[in-house]
Amino acid sequence: MLRKPFLFVVCSFMLMVYSCELPSKNTETATPSVNEGTKDEAIKNEEYVMVTTAVTMPMYVHHDQAAFLKWGKARGVKVSVLGPADWDVSEQINTIEEVIGSKPSGLLINGTDPAIAGAINKAVAAGIPTVVYDSDIPDSKRNAFLGTDWYEIGKMQGEEIASLINGRGKVAYMGILGLNNMEAGFKGLLDVFKKYPGIEVVGKFDDKANVEEAAKITSDLLSAHPDIAAFAGFDSNSGPGIALAVKEAGRAGKIKITCVDWEPEHLALVKQGVIQMLAGQKRELFTWYGAQFLYDMAHKTNKLSGNDAKAGITDIPYSVNTGLLKITKENVDQFINH
């Protein structure tokens, strides 16, 4: 078992679903042989570990971790979710390095920051199947990445805003500055606006993934630019913060808002007509298929050569774009209470 002297442990469990299955009509296969029993016992003892930061963030808990735990139950293996409670990349690195020593069957790592590349490389060098999800760490030696194309998130928001304001007006955007994924999103937004000379970008702002900071920035911009037409938000708290300030100014619905993610708060704001569009990530797919990739690596499900490791071959997809959801007032009911 893993040693976790300083780790925040969300869940670690093992469930065997196979024992609940009805026996086969074929008596020859219904009674497991010694080898089959040994194999099942080995799978039962496999442990797959997710390491993230801000492990209690509701978005991570409701989407990423829920899918991972569901996968573990379906497979009948042990799964654990580890990491610091706060956004603490250094502690996430410590957690990864601590887990490496326990030799788990696979490591599923939230790509929070390029600084975790060294820890990822240590896991790969130790022979542990290692998959990165959410945001890629391209300078690492991870075996695979699954996540959203953030440039496309920016394009989706840019095209929606251009349509909502008929290609004319002032626009501001905000998120966490400096992160690879957000910067790619910002570029996608600005590339769309190049096609609309009537759109004026008044600035790019760092809300530090904080609702209050996003609301303060928005309030200041509403004072400095009373004719501002739209806002785009790129982290999970940008949209609720922008919406809070716009509502307080009594301009809900008049100023257009697009943002990312689709937590209950975001969905309610779309339903109320305060936010016009959400660019939703298919987060459940990150961790379900990421875990399955780890399992397939561990079990050599898709062997491609006589010795894939010696041939330098990775027997799972190298990079997977899990796609986007576009949520507006027209389809928001399909996502509420989903």
Coordinates of C-alpha atoms in Angstrom, one line a residue:
M1 CA 0.0 0.0 0.0
L2 CA 1.0 3.6 -0.5
R3 CA 2.6 5.6 2.2
K4 CA 0.8 8.9 2.5
P5 CA 2.3 10.8 5.4
F6 CA 1.4 14.2 4.1
L7 CA -1.1 13.6 1.3
F8 CA -4.7 14.5 1.2
V9 CA -6.4 11.3 0.4
V10 CA -9.9 11.6 -1.2
C11 CA -10.6 8.0 -1.8
S12 CA -8.9 4.6 -2.0
F13 CA -11.0 1.5 -2.4
M14 CA -11.4 -1.7 -4.2
L15 CA -14.6 -3.2 -5.5
M16 CA -15.0 -6.5 -7.2
V17 CA -17.9 -6.4 -9.6
Y18 CA -17.1 -9.7 -11.2
S19 CA -18.3 -11.7 -8.2
C20 CA -21.8 -10.3 -8.8
E21 CA -22.0 -11.6 -12.4
L22 CA -24.4 -14.5 -13.1
P23 CA -22.6 -17.7 -13.8
S24 CA -22.2 -18.6 -17.5
K25 CA -24.4 -21.3 -19.0
N26 CA -21.2 -22.8 -20.3
T27 CA -20.0 -24.9 -17.4
E28 CA -16.5 -25.3 -18.9
T29 CA -16.0 -21.5 -18.5
A30 CA -18.1 -20.9 -15.5
T31 CA -15.6 -22.6 -13.2
P32 CA -12.4 -20.6 -13.3
S33 CA -9.2 -22.6 -13.6
V34 CA -6.3 -22.0 -11.2
N35 CA -4.7 -19.7 -13.7
E36 CA -7.8 -17.6 -14.2
G37 CA -8.3 -17.3 -10.4
T38 CA -4.7 -16.2 -10.1
K39 CA -5.2 -13.6 -12.8
D40 CA -8.4 -12.2 -11.1
E41 CA -6.6 -12.0 -7.8
A42 CA -3.7 -10.1 -9.5
I43 CA -6.1 -7.6 -11.1
K44 CA -7.9 -7.1 -7.7
N45 CA -4.6 -6.0 -6.2
E46 CA -3.7 -3.6 -9.0
E47 CA -3.8 0.1 -7.9
Y48 CA -4.2 3.1 -10.2
V49 CA -3.5 6.5 -8.7
M50 CA -4.7 10.0 -9.8
V51 CA -2.5 12.9 -8.6
T52 CA -3.9 16.4 -8.9
T53 CA -3.7 19.7 -7.0
A54 CA -6.6 21.5 -5.4
V55 CA -8.0 18.0 -4.9
T56 CA -11.2 19.2 -3.3
M57 CA -12.2 21.6 -6.1
P58 CA -15.8 20.8 -6.9
M59 CA -15.2 20.7 -10.6
Y60 CA -12.5 18.1 -10.2
V61 CA -14.6 16.1 -7.7
H62 CA -17.8 16.1 -9.7
H63 CA -16.3 15.3 -13.1
D64 CA -12.7 14.0 -13.1
Q65 CA -12.6 12.1 -9.9
A66 CA -16.2 10.8 -10.2
A67 CA -15.4 9.2 -13.6
F68 CA -12.1 7.8 -12.3
L69 CA -13.8 6.2 -9.3
K70 CA -16.6 4.8 -11.5
W71 CA -13.9 3.3 -13.8
G72 CA -12.2 1.6 -10.9
K73 CA -15.5 0.1 -9.8
A74 CA -16.2 -1.2 -13.3
R75 CA -12.7 -2.7 -13.6
G76 CA -12.6 -4.2 -10.1
V77 CA -9.3 -2.6 -9.2
K78 CA -8.1 -0.2 -6.5
V79 CA -8.1 3.5 -7.3
S80 CA -6.8 6.4 -5.2
V81 CA -7.0 10.2 -5.7
L82 CA -4.2 12.1 -4.0
G83 CA -2.9 15.6 -3.8
P84 CA -3.0 18.8 -1.8
A85 CA -6.3 20.5 -0.9
D86 CA -5.1 23.8 -2.3
W87 CA -3.7 24.8 -5.6
D88 CA -0.1 23.9 -4.7
V89 CA 2.0 22.6 -7.6
S90 CA 5.1 22.0 -5.4
E91 CA 3.0 19.7 -3.2
Q92 CA 1.6 17.9 -6.3
I93 CA 5.2 17.2 -7.3
N94 CA 6.0 15.9 -3.9
T95 CA 2.9 13.7 -4.1
I96 CA 3.9 12.2 -7.5
E97 CA 7.4 11.5 -6.2
E98 CA 6.0 9.8 -3.1
V99 CA 3.7 7.6 -5.2
I100 CA 6.5 6.5 -7.5
G101 CA 8.1 4.6 -4.6
S102 CA 5.0 2.5 -4.1
K103 CA 5.1 1.3 -7.8
P104 CA 1.4 1.7 -8.7
S105 CA 0.0 -0.1 -11.7
G106 CA -0.5 3.3 -13.4
L107 CA -0.3 7.1 -12.7
L108 CA -2.9 9.5 -14.0
I109 CA -1.6 13.1 -13.5
N110 CA -3.5 16.4 -13.9
G111 CA -1.2 18.5 -16.1
T112 CA -1.4 21.6 -13.9
D113 CA 1.9 23.2 -14.6
P114 CA 5.1 22.7 -16.8
A115 CA 7.0 22.4 -13.5
I116 CA 5.7 18.8 -12.9
A117 CA 7.6 17.5 -16.0
G118 CA 10.5 16.3 -13.9
A119 CA 8.3 14.2 -11.6
I120 CA 6.5 12.7 -14.6
N121 CA 9.8 11.8 -16.2
K122 CA 10.8 10.0 -12.9
A123 CA 7.6 8.0 -13.1
V124 CA 8.2 7.0 -16.7
A125 CA 11.8 6.1 -15.9
A126 CA 10.6 3.9 -13.1
G127 CA 8.5 1.9 -15.6
I128 CA 5.1 3.2 -14.4
P129 CA 2.5 3.8 -17.1
T130 CA 1.9 7.5 -16.9
V131 CA -0.9 9.5 -18.5
V132 CA -1.4 13.3 -18.3
Y133 CA -4.9 14.8 -18.5
D134 CA -6.6 18.2 -18.7
S135 CA -3.5 20.3 -19.8
D136 CA -0.6 18.7 -21.6
I137 CA 3.0 18.8 -20.3
P138 CA 4.6 18.6 -23.8
D139 CA 8.2 18.8 -22.5
S140 CA 7.7 15.6 -20.3
K141 CA 8.0 12.0 -21.4
R142 CA 4.4 11.2 -20.5
N143 CA 3.0 8.1 -22.3
A144 CA -0.2 9.9 -23.4
F145 CA -2.3 13.0 -23.0
L146 CA -6.0 13.4 -23.0
G147 CA -7.7 16.8 -22.9
T148 CA -9.3 19.8 -24.6
D149 CA -7.8 21.8 -27.4
W150 CA -7.8 25.2 -25.6
Y151 CA -7.2 27.1 -28.9
E152 CA -10.6 25.8 -29.9
I153 CA -12.1 27.0 -26.6
G154 CA -10.9 30.5 -27.5
K155 CA -12.2 30.2 -31.1
M156 CA -15.6 29.1 -29.8
Q157 CA -15.9 32.0 -27.5
G158 CA -14.6 34.5 -30.1
E159 CA -17.1 33.3 -32.7
E160 CA -20.0 33.4 -30.3
I161 CA -19.1 36.9 -29.0
A162 CA -18.7 38.2 -32.6
S163 CA -22.2 36.9 -33.4
L164 CA -23.8 38.2 -30.1
I165 CA -22.5 41.8 -30.7
N166 CA -22.9 41.7 -34.5
G167 CA -19.1 42.1 -35.0
R168 CA -18.9 45.5 -33.3
G169 CA -18.0 46.7 -29.7
K170 CA -15.5 46.6 -26.9
V171 CA -14.5 43.2 -25.4
A172 CA -12.4 42.2 -22.4
Y173 CA -11.2 38.7 -21.5
M174 CA -9.6 37.2 -18.4
G175 CA -8.3 34.0 -16.9
I176 CA -5.1 32.7 -15.3
L177 CA -2.2 34.4 -17.2
G178 CA 0.8 32.4 -18.1
L179 CA -0.7 28.9 -18.2
N180 CA -0.1 27.1 -21.5
N181 CA -3.7 26.1 -22.0
M182 CA -5.1 29.5 -21.2
E183 CA -2.6 31.3 -23.4
A184 CA -3.6 29.0 -26.2
G185 CA -7.3 29.9 -25.5
F186 CA -6.5 33.6 -25.6
K187 CA -4.8 33.2 -28.9
G188 CA -7.8 31.5 -30.4
L189 CA -10.1 34.3 -29.2
L190 CA -7.9 37.0 -30.7
D191 CA -7.4 35.1 -34.0
V192 CA -11.2 35.2 -34.4
F193 CA -11.4 38.9 -33.6
K194 CA -8.9 39.7 -36.4
K195 CA -11.7 39.0 -38.8
Y196 CA -13.8 41.7 -37.2
P197 CA -12.3 45.2 -37.4
G198 CA -15.3 46.6 -35.5
I199 CA -14.3 44.7 -32.3
E200 CA -12.0 46.5 -29.9
V201 CA -10.1 44.5 -27.3
V202 CA -9.8 46.6 -24.2
G203 CA -7.5 44.3 -22.3
K204 CA -6.4 40.9 -21.0
F205 CA -6.7 40.4 -17.2
D206 CA -5.5 37.9 -14.6
D207 CA -8.4 37.0 -12.2
K208 CA -6.2 34.3 -10.5
A209 CA -9.1 31.8 -10.7
N210 CA -10.9 33.8 -8.1
V211 CA -14.6 34.9 -8.3
E212 CA -14.1 38.0 -6.2
E213 CA -11.1 39.1 -8.3
A214 CA -13.0 38.5 -11.6
A215 CA -15.9 40.5 -10.2
K216 CA -13.6 43.4 -9.2
I217 CA -11.9 43.5 -12.6
T218 CA -15.3 43.5 -14.3
S219 CA -16.6 46.2 -12.1
D220 CA -13.6 48.4 -12.8
L221 CA -14.0 47.8 -16.5
L222 CA -17.7 48.7 -16.4
S223 CA -16.7 52.0 -14.9
A224 CA -13.8 52.7 -17.3
H225 CA -15.7 51.5 -20.4
P226 CA -19.5 52.1 -19.9
D227 CA -20.0 51.0 -23.5
I228 CA -18.3 47.7 -23.2
A229 CA -20.2 45.0 -25.0
A230 CA -18.9 41.6 -23.9
F231 CA -16.6 39.6 -21.7
A232 CA -14.9 36.2 -22.2
G233 CA -13.8 34.1 -19.2
F234 CA -11.2 31.3 -19.3
D235 CA -11.0 29.7 -15.9
S236 CA -13.7 28.1 -13.9
N237 CA -14.3 31.1 -11.7
S238 CA -14.1 33.8 -14.4
G239 CA -17.7 33.4 -15.6
P240 CA -19.4 33.5 -12.1
G241 CA -17.2 36.6 -11.2
I242 CA -18.0 38.5 -14.4
A243 CA -21.7 37.6 -14.0
L244 CA -21.8 38.8 -10.4
A245 CA -20.5 42.3 -11.4
V246 CA -22.7 42.6 -14.5
K247 CA -25.8 41.7 -12.4
E248 CA -24.8 44.2 -9.7
A249 CA -24.5 46.9 -12.4
G250 CA -28.1 46.0 -13.6
R251 CA -26.9 45.1 -17.0
A252 CA -27.5 41.4 -17.1
G253 CA -28.4 40.3 -20.6
K254 CA -27.3 43.6 -22.2
I255 CA -23.6 42.8 -21.8
K256 CA -22.8 39.5 -23.3
I257 CA -20.7 36.9 -21.4
T258 CA -19.1 33.6 -22.6
C259 CA -16.9 31.4 -20.4
V260 CA -15.7 27.9 -19.8
D261 CA -16.9 25.0 -17.7
W262 CA -20.4 23.9 -16.7
E263 CA -20.8 23.6 -13.0
P264 CA -24.3 24.1 -11.5
E265 CA -23.6 27.8 -10.9
H266 CA -22.6 28.3 -14.6
L267 CA -25.7 26.5 -15.8
A268 CA -28.0 28.5 -13.6
L269 CA -26.5 31.7 -15.0
V270 CA -27.2 30.6 -18.5
K271 CA -30.7 29.6 -17.6
Q272 CA -31.2 33.1 -16.1
G273 CA -29.9 34.7 -19.3
V274 CA -26.8 36.3 -17.6
I275 CA -24.3 34.2 -19.4
Q276 CA -25.0 33.5 -23.1
M277 CA -22.6 30.6 -23.8
L278 CA -20.5 28.0 -22.0
A279 CA -17.6 26.2 -23.6
G280 CA -17.8 23.0 -21.7
Q281 CA -15.0 20.4 -21.5
K282 CA -15.8 16.7 -21.6
R283 CA -13.9 16.2 -18.3
E284 CA -15.3 12.8 -17.6
L285 CA -13.6 11.5 -20.7
F286 CA -10.2 12.7 -19.5
T287 CA -10.0 10.3 -16.6
W288 CA -12.2 7.4 -17.7
Y289 CA -10.2 6.9 -20.9
G290 CA -7.0 8.0 -19.3
A291 CA -7.4 5.2 -16.7
Q292 CA -8.3 2.7 -19.4
F293 CA -5.0 3.7 -21.3
L294 CA -3.1 2.9 -18.1
Y295 CA -4.8 -0.4 -17.8
D296 CA -4.1 -1.3 -21.4
M297 CA -0.5 -0.4 -21.0
A298 CA -0.2 -2.4 -17.8
H299 CA -1.9 -5.4 -19.5
K300 CA -0.3 -5.0 -22.9
T301 CA -3.7 -5.1 -24.4
N302 CA -2.5 -3.9 -27.8
K303 CA 0.9 -5.3 -28.3
L304 CA 2.3 -4.0 -31.6
S305 CA 5.7 -5.7 -31.9
G306 CA 7.8 -8.4 -30.3
N307 CA 8.9 -6.0 -27.7
D308 CA 7.2 -2.6 -27.8
A309 CA 9.4 -1.1 -25.1
K310 CA 12.6 -2.2 -26.9
A311 CA 11.1 -0.9 -30.2
G312 CA 10.4 2.4 -28.6
I313 CA 6.6 2.0 -29.3
T314 CA 3.8 3.3 -27.0
D315 CA 0.9 0.9 -27.4
I316 CA -1.8 3.6 -26.6
P317 CA -2.8 6.8 -28.5
Y318 CA -0.1 9.5 -27.9
S319 CA -2.6 12.4 -27.7
V320 CA -6.4 12.6 -27.6
N321 CA -8.6 15.7 -28.0
T322 CA -11.7 14.9 -26.1
G323 CA -13.7 17.7 -27.7
L324 CA -16.0 20.5 -26.5
L325 CA -19.6 21.1 -25.5
K326 CA -21.4 24.2 -26.5
I327 CA -24.1 25.1 -23.9
T328 CA -26.6 27.9 -24.5
K329 CA -30.1 28.8 -23.3
E330 CA -31.4 26.5 -26.0
N331 CA -29.9 23.3 -24.6
V332 CA -29.0 24.1 -21.0
D333 CA -31.9 22.1 -19.6
Q334 CA -30.2 19.0 -20.9
F335 CA -27.3 19.6 -18.6
I336 CA -29.1 20.8 -15.4
N337 CA -29.4 18.0 -12.9
H338 CA -27.6 15.6 -15.3

